[in-house]
Tab-separated table of C-alpha atoms in Angstrom:
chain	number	residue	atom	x	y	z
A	1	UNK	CA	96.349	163.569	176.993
A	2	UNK	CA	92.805	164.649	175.739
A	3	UNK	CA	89.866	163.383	177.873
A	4	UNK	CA	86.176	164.577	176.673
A	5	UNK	CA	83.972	165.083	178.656
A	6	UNK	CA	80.157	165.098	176.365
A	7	UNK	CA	78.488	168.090	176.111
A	8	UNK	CA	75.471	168.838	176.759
A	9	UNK	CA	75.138	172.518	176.989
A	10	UNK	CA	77.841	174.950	178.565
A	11	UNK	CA	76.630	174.952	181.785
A	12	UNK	CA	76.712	171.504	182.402
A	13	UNK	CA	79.712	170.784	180.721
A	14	UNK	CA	81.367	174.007	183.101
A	15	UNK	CA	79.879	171.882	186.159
A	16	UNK	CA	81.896	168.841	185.309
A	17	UNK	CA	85.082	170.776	184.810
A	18	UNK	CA	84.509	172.141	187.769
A	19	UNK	CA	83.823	168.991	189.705
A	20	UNK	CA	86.850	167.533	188.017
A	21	UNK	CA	89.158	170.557	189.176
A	22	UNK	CA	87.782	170.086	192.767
A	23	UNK	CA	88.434	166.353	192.814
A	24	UNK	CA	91.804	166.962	191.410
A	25	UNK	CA	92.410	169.512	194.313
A	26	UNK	CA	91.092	166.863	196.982
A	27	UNK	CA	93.323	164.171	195.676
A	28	UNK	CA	96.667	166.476	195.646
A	29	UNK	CA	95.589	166.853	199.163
A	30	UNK	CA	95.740	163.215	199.680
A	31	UNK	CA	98.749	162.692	197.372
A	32	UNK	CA	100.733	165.553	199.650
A	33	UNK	CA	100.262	168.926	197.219
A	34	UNK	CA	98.299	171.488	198.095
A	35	UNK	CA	94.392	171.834	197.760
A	36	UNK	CA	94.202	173.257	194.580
A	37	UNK	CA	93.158	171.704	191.267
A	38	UNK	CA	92.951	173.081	187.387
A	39	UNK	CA	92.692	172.001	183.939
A	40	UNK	CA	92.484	173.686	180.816
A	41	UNK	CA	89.945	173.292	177.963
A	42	UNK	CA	89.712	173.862	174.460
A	43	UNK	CA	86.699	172.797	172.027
A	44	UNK	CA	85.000	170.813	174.739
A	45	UNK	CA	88.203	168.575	175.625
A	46	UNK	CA	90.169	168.653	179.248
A	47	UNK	CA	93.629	169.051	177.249
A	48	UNK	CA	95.697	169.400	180.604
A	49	UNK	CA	95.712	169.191	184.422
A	50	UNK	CA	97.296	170.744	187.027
A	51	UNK	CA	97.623	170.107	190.998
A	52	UNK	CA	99.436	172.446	193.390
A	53	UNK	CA	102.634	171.112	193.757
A	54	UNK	CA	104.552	173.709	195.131
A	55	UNK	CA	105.833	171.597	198.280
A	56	UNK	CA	106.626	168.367	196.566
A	57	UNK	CA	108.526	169.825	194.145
A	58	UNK	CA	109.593	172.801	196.359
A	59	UNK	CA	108.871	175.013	193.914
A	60	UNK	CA	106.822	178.198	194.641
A	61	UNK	CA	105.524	179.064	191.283
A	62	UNK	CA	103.785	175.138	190.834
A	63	UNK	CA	100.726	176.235	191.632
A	64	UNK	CA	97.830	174.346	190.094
A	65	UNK	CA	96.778	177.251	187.734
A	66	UNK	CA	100.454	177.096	186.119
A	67	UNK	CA	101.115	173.336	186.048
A	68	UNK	CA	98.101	173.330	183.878
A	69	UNK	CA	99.104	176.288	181.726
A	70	UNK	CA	102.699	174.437	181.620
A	71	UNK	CA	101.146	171.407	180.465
A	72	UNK	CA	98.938	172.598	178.167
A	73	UNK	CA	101.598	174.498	176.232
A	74	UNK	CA	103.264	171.639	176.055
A	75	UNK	CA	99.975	169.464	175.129
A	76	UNK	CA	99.036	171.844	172.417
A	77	UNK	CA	102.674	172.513	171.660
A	78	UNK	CA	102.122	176.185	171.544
A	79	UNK	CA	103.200	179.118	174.220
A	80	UNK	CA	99.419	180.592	173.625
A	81	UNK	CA	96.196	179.252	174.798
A	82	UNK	CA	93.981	181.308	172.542
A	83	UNK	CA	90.491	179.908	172.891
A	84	UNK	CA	90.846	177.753	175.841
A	85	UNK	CA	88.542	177.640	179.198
A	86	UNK	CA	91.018	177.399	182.625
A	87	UNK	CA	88.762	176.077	185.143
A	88	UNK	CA	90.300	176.048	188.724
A	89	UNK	CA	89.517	174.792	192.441
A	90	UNK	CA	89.607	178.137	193.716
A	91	UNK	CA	89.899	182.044	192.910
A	92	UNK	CA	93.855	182.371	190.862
A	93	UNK	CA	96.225	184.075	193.401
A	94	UNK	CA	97.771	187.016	191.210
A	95	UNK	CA	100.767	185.071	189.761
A	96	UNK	CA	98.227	182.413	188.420
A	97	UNK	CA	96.315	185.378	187.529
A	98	UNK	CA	98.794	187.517	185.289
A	99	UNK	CA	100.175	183.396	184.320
A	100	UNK	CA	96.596	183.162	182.362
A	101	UNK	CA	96.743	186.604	180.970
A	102	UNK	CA	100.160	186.006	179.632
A	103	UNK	CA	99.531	182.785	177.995
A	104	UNK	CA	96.422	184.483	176.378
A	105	UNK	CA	93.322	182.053	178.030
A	106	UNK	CA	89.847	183.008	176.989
A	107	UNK	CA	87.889	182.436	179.656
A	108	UNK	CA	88.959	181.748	183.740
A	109	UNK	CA	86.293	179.979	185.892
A	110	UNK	CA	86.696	178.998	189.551
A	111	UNK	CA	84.890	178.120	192.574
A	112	UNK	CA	86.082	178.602	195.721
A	113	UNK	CA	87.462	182.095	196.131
A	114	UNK	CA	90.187	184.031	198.292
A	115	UNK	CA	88.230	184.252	201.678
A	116	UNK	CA	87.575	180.182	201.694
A	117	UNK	CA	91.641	179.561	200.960
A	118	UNK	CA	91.924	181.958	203.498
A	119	UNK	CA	90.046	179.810	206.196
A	120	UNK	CA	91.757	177.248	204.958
A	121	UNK	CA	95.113	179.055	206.069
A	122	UNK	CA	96.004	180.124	202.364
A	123	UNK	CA	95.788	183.776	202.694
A	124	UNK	CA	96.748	185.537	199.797
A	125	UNK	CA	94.576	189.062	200.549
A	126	UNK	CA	98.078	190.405	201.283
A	127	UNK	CA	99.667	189.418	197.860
A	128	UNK	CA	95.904	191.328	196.491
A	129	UNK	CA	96.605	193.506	199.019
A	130	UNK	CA	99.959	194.761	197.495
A	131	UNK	CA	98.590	195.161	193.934
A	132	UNK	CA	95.502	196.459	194.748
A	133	UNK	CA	96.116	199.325	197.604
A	134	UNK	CA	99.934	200.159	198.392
A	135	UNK	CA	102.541	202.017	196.888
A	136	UNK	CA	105.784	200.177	195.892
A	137	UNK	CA	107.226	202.121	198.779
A	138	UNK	CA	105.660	199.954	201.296
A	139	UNK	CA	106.201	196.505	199.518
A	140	UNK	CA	107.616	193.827	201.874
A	141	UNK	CA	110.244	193.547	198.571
A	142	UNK	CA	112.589	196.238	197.545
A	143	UNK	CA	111.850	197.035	193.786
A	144	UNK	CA	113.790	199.272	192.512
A	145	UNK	CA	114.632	201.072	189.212
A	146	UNK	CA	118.531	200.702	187.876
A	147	UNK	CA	118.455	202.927	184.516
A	148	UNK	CA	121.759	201.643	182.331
A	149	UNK	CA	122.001	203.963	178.907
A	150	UNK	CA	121.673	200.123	176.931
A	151	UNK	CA	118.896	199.225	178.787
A	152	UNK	CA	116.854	198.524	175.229
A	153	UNK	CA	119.808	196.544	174.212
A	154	UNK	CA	118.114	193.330	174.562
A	155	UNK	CA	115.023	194.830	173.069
A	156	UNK	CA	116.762	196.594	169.837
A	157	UNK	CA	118.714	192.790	169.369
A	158	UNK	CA	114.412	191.475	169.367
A	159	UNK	CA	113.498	193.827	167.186
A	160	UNK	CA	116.429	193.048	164.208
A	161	UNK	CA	115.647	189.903	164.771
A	162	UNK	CA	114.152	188.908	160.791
A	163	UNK	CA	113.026	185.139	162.241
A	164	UNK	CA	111.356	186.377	165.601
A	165	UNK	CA	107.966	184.698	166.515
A	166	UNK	CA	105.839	187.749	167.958
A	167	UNK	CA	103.674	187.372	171.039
């Protein structure tokens, strides 16, 4: 699915992303997801949107930001989204965050940020919170370190590998 949208400078072509990820947030309200929206862009062209959808499906990683990233991997039929724009409703918790980092987007835009969600009741500060300020110690999730002597194993078997795609 590739929708263009014509442009006539960045800025206004940004806006109408923009309004397009908002109204995309404000229907998945009204189609029961959550109030986010997202697409991603490359060369001027929506190639993929996303809606929360994390209590429809019942899934807690469909967040808007990732249902676009998913789709647009699968859109572009690659894992990387060198040289695209993700535009989203509002500020990327930090999954949707590191989500955009690891499938290599250019550019992130949003509108809405963390303190509006978190009117809204969608308070992720303490998710921030965690990466931002506090020791693994005091995590509300045990993470701990189990060190096995073929802990590389998996990475050694990567590294043989003659037919590997690297990313």
């Amino acid at each position: 699915m590739t929708t263009r949208i014509a442009e006539t400078g960045n800025r206004e072509l940004e806006r109408a992303w923009m309004d397009r990820a908002v109204q995309l947030a404000t229907t998945s309200v009204h189609n029961g997801g959550g109030p986010f929206g997202a697409l991603i862009a490359k060369d001027g062209d929506i190639v993929a949107l996303g809606n929360n959808q994390v209590t429809s499906s019942l899934d807690p990683t469909a967040h808007a930001e990732v249902s676009a990233i998913r789709a647009a991997c699968k859109e572009l039929d690659t894992f990387s989204l060198d040289g695209c724009t993700l535009v989203t409703s509002c500020e990327p918790c930090p999954m949707c965050l590191s989500s955009a980092l690891w499938a290599r987007v250019d550019r992130l835009i949003f509108s809405a940020d963390r303190h509006d969600a978190a009117v809204a009741g969608f308070d992720d500060r303490k998710f921030y919170d965690l990466f931002e300020k506090r020791p693994q110690e005091s995590w509300p999730m045990a993470v701990e370190h189990l060190d096995l002597p073929h802990r590389t194993q998996p990475f050694d078997a990567w590294v043989g590998k003659a037919d590997r795609i690297a990313y």
